[in-house]
CSV table of C-alpha atoms in Angstrom, one decimal:
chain,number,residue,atom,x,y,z
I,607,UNK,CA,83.9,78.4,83.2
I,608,UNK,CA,87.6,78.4,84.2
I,609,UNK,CA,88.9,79.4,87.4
I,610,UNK,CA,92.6,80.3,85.9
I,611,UNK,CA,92.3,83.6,86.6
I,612,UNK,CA,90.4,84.0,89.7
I,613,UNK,CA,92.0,85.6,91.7
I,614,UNK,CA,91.3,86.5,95.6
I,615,UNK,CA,90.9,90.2,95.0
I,616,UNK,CA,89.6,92.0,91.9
I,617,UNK,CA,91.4,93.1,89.0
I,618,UNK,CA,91.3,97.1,88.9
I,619,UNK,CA,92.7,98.4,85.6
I,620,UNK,CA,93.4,102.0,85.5
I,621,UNK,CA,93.8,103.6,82.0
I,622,UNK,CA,96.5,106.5,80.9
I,623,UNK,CA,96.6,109.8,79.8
I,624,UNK,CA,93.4,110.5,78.0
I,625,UNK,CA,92.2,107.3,78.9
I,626,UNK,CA,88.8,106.1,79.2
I,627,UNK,CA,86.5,103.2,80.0
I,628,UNK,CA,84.0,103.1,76.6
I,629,UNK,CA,83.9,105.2,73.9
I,630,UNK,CA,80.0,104.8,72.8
I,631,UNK,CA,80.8,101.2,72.3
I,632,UNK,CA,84.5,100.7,71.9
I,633,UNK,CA,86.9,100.1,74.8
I,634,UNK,CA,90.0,100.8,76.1
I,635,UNK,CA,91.1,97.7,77.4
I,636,UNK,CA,90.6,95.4,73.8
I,637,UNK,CA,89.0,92.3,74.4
I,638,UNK,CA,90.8,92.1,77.7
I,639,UNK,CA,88.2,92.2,80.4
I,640,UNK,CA,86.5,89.6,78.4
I,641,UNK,CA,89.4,87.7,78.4
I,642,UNK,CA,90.1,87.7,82.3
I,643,UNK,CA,86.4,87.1,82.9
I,644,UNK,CA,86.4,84.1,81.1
I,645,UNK,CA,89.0,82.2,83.4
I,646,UNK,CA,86.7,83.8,86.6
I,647,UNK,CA,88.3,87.3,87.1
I,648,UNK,CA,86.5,89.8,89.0
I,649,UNK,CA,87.4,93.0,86.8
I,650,UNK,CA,86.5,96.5,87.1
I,651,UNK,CA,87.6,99.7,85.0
I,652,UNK,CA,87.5,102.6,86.4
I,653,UNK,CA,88.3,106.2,85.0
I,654,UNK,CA,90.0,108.9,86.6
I,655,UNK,CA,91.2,112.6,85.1
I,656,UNK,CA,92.1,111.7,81.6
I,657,UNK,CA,94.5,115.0,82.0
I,658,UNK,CA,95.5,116.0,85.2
I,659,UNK,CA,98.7,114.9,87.5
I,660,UNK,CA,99.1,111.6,89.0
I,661,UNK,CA,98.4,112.7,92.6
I,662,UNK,CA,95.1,113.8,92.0
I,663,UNK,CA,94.6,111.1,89.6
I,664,UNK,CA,95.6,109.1,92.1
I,665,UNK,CA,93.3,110.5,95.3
I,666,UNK,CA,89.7,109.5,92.6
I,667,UNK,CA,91.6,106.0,92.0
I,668,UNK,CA,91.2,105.7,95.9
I,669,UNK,CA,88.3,106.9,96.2
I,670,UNK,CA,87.0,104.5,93.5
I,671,UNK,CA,88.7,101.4,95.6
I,672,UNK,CA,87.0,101.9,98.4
I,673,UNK,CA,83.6,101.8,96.5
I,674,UNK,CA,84.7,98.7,95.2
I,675,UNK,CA,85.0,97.8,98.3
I,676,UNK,CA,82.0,98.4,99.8
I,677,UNK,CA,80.5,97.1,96.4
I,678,UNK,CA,82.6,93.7,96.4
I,679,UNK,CA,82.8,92.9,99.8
I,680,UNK,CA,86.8,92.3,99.2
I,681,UNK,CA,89.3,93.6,101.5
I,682,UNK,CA,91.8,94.4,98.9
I,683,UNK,CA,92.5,95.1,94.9
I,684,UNK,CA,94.7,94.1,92.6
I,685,UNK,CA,96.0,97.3,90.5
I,686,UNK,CA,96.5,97.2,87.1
I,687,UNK,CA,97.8,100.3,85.2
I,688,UNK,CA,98.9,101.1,81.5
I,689,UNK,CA,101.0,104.5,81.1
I,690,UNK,CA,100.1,107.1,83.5
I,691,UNK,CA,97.6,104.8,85.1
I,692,UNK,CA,100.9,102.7,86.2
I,693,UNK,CA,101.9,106.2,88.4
I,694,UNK,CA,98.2,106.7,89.6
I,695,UNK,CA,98.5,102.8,90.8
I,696,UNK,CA,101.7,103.4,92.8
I,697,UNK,CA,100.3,106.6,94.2
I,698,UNK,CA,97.1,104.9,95.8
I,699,UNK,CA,99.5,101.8,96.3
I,700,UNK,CA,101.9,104.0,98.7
I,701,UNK,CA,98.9,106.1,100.2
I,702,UNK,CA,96.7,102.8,101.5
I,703,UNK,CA,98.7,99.8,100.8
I,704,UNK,CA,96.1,98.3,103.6
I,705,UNK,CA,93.5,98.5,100.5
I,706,UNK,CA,95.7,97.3,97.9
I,707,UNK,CA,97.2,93.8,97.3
I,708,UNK,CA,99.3,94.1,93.6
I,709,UNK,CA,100.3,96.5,92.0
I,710,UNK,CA,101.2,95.9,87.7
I,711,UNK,CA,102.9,98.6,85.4
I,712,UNK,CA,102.0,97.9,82.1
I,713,UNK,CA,104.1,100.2,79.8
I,714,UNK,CA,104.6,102.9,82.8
I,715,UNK,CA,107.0,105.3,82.7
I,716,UNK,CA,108.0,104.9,85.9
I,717,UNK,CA,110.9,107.4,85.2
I,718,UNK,CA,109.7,109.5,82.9
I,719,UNK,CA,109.0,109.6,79.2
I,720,UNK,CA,111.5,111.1,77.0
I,721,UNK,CA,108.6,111.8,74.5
I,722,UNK,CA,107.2,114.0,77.4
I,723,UNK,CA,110.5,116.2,77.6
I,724,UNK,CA,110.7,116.3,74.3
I,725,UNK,CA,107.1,118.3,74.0
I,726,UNK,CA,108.2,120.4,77.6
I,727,UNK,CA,111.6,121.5,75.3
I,728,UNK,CA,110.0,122.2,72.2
I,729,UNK,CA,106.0,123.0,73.2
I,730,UNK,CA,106.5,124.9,76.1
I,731,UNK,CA,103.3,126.2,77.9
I,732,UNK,CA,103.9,129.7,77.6
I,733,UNK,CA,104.5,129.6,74.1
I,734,UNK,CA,102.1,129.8,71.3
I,735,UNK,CA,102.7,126.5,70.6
I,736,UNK,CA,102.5,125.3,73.5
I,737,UNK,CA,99.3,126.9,73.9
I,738,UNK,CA,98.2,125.6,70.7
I,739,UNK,CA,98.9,122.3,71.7
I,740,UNK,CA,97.1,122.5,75.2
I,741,UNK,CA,93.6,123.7,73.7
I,742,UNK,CA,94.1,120.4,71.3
I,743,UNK,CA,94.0,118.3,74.2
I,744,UNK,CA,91.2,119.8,76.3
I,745,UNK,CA,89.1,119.8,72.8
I,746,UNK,CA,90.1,116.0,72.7
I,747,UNK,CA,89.5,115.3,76.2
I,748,UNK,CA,86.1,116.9,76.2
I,749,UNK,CA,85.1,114.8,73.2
I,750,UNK,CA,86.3,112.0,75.0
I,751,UNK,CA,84.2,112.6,78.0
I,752,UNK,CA,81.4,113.3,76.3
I,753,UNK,CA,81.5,109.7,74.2
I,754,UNK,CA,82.4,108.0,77.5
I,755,UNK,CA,79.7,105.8,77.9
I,756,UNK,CA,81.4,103.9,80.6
I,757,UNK,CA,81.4,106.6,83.2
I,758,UNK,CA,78.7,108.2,84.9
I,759,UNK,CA,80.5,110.0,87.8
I,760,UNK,CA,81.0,113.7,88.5
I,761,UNK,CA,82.9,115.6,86.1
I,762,UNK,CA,86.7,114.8,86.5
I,763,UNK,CA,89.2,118.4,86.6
I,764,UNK,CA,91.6,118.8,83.9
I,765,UNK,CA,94.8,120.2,84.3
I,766,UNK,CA,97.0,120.0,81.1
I,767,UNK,CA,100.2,121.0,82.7
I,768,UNK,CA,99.9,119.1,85.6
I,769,UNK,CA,99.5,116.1,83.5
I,770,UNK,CA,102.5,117.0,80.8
I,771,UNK,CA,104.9,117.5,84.7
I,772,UNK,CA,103.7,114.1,85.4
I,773,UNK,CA,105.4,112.1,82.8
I,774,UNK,CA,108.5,114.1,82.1
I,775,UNK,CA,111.9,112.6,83.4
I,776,UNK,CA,112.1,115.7,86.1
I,777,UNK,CA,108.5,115.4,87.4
I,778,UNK,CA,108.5,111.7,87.8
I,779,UNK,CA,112.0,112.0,89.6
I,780,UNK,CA,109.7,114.1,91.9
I,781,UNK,CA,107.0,111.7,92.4
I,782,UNK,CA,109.5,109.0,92.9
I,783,UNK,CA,110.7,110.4,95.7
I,784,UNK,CA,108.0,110.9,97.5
I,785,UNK,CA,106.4,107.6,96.4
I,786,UNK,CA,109.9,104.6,95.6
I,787,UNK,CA,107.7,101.7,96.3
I,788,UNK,CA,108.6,99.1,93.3
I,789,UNK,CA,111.3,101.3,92.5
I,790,UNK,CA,114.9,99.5,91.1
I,791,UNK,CA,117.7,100.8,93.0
I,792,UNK,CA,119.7,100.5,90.1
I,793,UNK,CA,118.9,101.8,86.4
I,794,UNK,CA,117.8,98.6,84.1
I,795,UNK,CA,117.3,96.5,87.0
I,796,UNK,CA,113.9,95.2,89.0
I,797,UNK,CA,112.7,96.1,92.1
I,798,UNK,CA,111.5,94.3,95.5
I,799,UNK,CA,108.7,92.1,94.9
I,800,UNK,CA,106.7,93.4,97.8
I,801,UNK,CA,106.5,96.8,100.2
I,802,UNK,CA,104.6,96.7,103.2
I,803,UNK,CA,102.4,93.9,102.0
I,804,UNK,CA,102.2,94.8,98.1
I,805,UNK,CA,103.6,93.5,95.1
I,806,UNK,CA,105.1,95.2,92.6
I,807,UNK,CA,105.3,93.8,89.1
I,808,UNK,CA,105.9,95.3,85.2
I,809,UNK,CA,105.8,94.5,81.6
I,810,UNK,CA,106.6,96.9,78.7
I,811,UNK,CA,107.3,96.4,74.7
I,812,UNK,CA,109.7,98.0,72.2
I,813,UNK,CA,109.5,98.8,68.4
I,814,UNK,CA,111.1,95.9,66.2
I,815,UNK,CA,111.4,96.4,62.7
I,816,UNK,CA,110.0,93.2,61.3
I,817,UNK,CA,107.4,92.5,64.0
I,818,UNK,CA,106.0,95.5,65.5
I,819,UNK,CA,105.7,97.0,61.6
I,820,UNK,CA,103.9,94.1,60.4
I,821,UNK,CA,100.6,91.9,61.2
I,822,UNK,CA,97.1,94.1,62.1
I,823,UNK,CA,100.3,97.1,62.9
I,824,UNK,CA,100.1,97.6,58.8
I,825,UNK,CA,96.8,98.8,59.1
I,826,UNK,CA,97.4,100.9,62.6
I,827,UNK,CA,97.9,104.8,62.4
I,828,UNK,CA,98.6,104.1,66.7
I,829,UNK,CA,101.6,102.0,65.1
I,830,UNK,CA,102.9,104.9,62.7
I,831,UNK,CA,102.5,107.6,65.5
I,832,UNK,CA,104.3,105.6,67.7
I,833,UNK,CA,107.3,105.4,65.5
I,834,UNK,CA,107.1,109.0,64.9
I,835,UNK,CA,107.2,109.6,68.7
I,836,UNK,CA,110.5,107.2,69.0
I,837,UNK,CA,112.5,109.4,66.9
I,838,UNK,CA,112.9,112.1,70.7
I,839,UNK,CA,114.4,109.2,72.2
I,840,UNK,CA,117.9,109.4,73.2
I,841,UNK,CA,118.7,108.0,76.4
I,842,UNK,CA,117.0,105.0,75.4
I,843,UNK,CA,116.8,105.2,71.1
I,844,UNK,CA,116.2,102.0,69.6
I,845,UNK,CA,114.9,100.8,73.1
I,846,UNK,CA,111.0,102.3,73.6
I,847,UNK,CA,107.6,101.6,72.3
I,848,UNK,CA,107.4,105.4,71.4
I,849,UNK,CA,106.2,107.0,74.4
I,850,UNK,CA,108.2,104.7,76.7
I,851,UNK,CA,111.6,103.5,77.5
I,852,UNK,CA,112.2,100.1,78.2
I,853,UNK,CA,114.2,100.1,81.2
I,854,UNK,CA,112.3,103.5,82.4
I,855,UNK,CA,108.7,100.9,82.6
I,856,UNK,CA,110.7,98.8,85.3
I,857,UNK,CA,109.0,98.5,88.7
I,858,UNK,CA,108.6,95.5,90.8
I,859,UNK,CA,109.3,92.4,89.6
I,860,UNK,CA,110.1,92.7,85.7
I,861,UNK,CA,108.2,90.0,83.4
I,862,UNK,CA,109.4,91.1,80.2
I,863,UNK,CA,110.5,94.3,78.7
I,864,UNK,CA,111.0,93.9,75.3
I,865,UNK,CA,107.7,92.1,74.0
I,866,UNK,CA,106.9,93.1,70.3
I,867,UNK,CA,104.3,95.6,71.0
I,868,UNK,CA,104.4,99.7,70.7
I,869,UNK,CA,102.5,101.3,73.5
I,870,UNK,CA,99.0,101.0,72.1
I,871,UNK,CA,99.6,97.4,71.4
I,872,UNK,CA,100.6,96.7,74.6
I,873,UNK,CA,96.8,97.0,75.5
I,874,UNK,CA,95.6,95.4,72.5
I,875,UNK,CA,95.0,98.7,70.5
I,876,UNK,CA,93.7,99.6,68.4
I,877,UNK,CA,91.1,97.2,67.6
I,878,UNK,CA,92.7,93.9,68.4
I,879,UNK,CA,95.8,95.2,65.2
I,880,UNK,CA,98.7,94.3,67.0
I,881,UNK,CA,101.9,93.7,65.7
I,882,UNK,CA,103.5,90.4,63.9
I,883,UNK,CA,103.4,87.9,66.8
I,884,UNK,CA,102.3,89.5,69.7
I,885,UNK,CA,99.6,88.4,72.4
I,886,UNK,CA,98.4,91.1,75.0
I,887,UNK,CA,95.3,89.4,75.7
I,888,UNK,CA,97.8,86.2,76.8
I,889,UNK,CA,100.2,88.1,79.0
I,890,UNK,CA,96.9,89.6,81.0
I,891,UNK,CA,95.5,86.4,81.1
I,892,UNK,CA,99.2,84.5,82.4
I,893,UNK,CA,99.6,88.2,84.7
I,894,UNK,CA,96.1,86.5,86.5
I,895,UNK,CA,96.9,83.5,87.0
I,896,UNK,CA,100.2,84.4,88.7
I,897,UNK,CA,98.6,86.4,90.9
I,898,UNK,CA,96.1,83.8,91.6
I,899,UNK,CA,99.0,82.0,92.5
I,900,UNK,CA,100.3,84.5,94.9
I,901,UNK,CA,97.3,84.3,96.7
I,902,UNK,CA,96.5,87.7,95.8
């Protein structure tokens, strides 16, 4: 077996909003774990709320590490999140960065999602459609929990507006505040590669006509939501996967932001049907072995 992406702590991945570990049989991260375990990654997934707000997300993410922990025998973990899992990272990151040795945004919106204030403008939660809007969710999260096959904790809390606060531009402007580790100090650019003994890294995609339209994405409905979802961009129009800006994912040190993926690509959803030339399984894989190389 090869050792490329070994490295000295294990590889935590922490899902998104509505995210889970296994749906019966299917999984969130796509032929990824596989991946990293064939070059000699320890790699656990762990699930958290699937709707509730990063804090509290963030305090069962801690929680979860130090079973790891005990279970492992490491000292440390290497965070990885996608979306909201990216926030719930930085949280237990800031909180106990004795516990945590990387932490990697992977499509975060670590300023916000315009897609997110789009729905707080237009789907309020006191109005009927807003309301409307929140029951869809808990039905889908329920379902969700119940197919989970991957988790056999407590039941998590859900907290629909919470978790909608979370990701909009003014609630993560909050939570940034309170929690800047990673952060750029200036708007497109990267951040320190390491606070108080962590290291901050990111990696994001954007729509491209021509690429992320074409390949397995012809037969995505992810793909055509995703497009759908870009048209409440503004700020950055032209410049997201659909639920996140490109130079809003920026945290650490930035590996790429404009790979041809849309958000669910990014993880290699759904089913492996990615876009016209892009390779999530090989940045997760390359993401390894750099850390390997960090000695982390």
């Amino acid at each position: 077996m090869s050792q490329d992406c070994a490295t000295r702590y294990p590889l935590v991945l922490v899902p998104g909003m509505l995210g889970f570990i296994r749906l019966v049989l299917y999984p969130y991260w796509y032929g990824i774990i596989a991946a990293l375990r064939r070059g000699g990654a320890v790699v656990i997934a762990v699930q958290v709320s699937p709707l509730n707000s990063s804090e509290v997300r963030g305090e069962q993410l801690l929680a979860r590490i130090e079973q790891i922990l005990r279970e492992t025998g490491a000292q440390k973990v290497n965070l990885i999140g996608h979306s909201q899992g990216s926030l719930t990272a930085r949280y237990a990151a800031a909180q106990r960065p004795d516990l945590v040795a990387s932490v990697t945004s992977v499509a975060g919106p670590n300023h916000g999602s315009e897609l997110a204030d789009y729905l707080q403008k237009h789907y309020p939660a006191d109005s009927a459609k807003g309301r409307l809007l929140g029951v869809l969710l808990r039905v889908i999260g329920a379902v969700m929990g119940l197919l989970d096959t991957g988790y056999r904790g407590p039941k998590l809390p859900v907290d629909i507006p919470a978790s909608h606060h979370s990701l909009t531009t003014e609630g993560v402007a909050l939570f940034n505040q309170r929690y800047p580790q990673g952060l750029p100090d200036t708007w497109g650019g990267q951040g320190p590669d390491e606070v108080n003994g962590v290291r901050y890294y990111s990696w994001s995609g954007t729509l491209q006509p021509g690429k992320t339209d074409r390949g397995g994405n012809l037969f995505d409905g992810t793909n055509r939501s995703c497009r759908l979802f870009a048209k409440t961009f503004v700020r950055e129009a032209g410049h997201c996967d659909g639920m996140v800006g490109r130079y809003s994912s920026h945290l650490g040190t930035v590996i790429g932001d404009d790979f041809p993926m849309d958000h669910f690509d990014i993880v290699n959803q759904s089913l492996g049907l990615v876009g016209k030339g892009a390779q999530p399984l090989r940045l997760f894989v390359e993401h390894a072995a750099r850390l390997k190389a960090a000695g982390v």
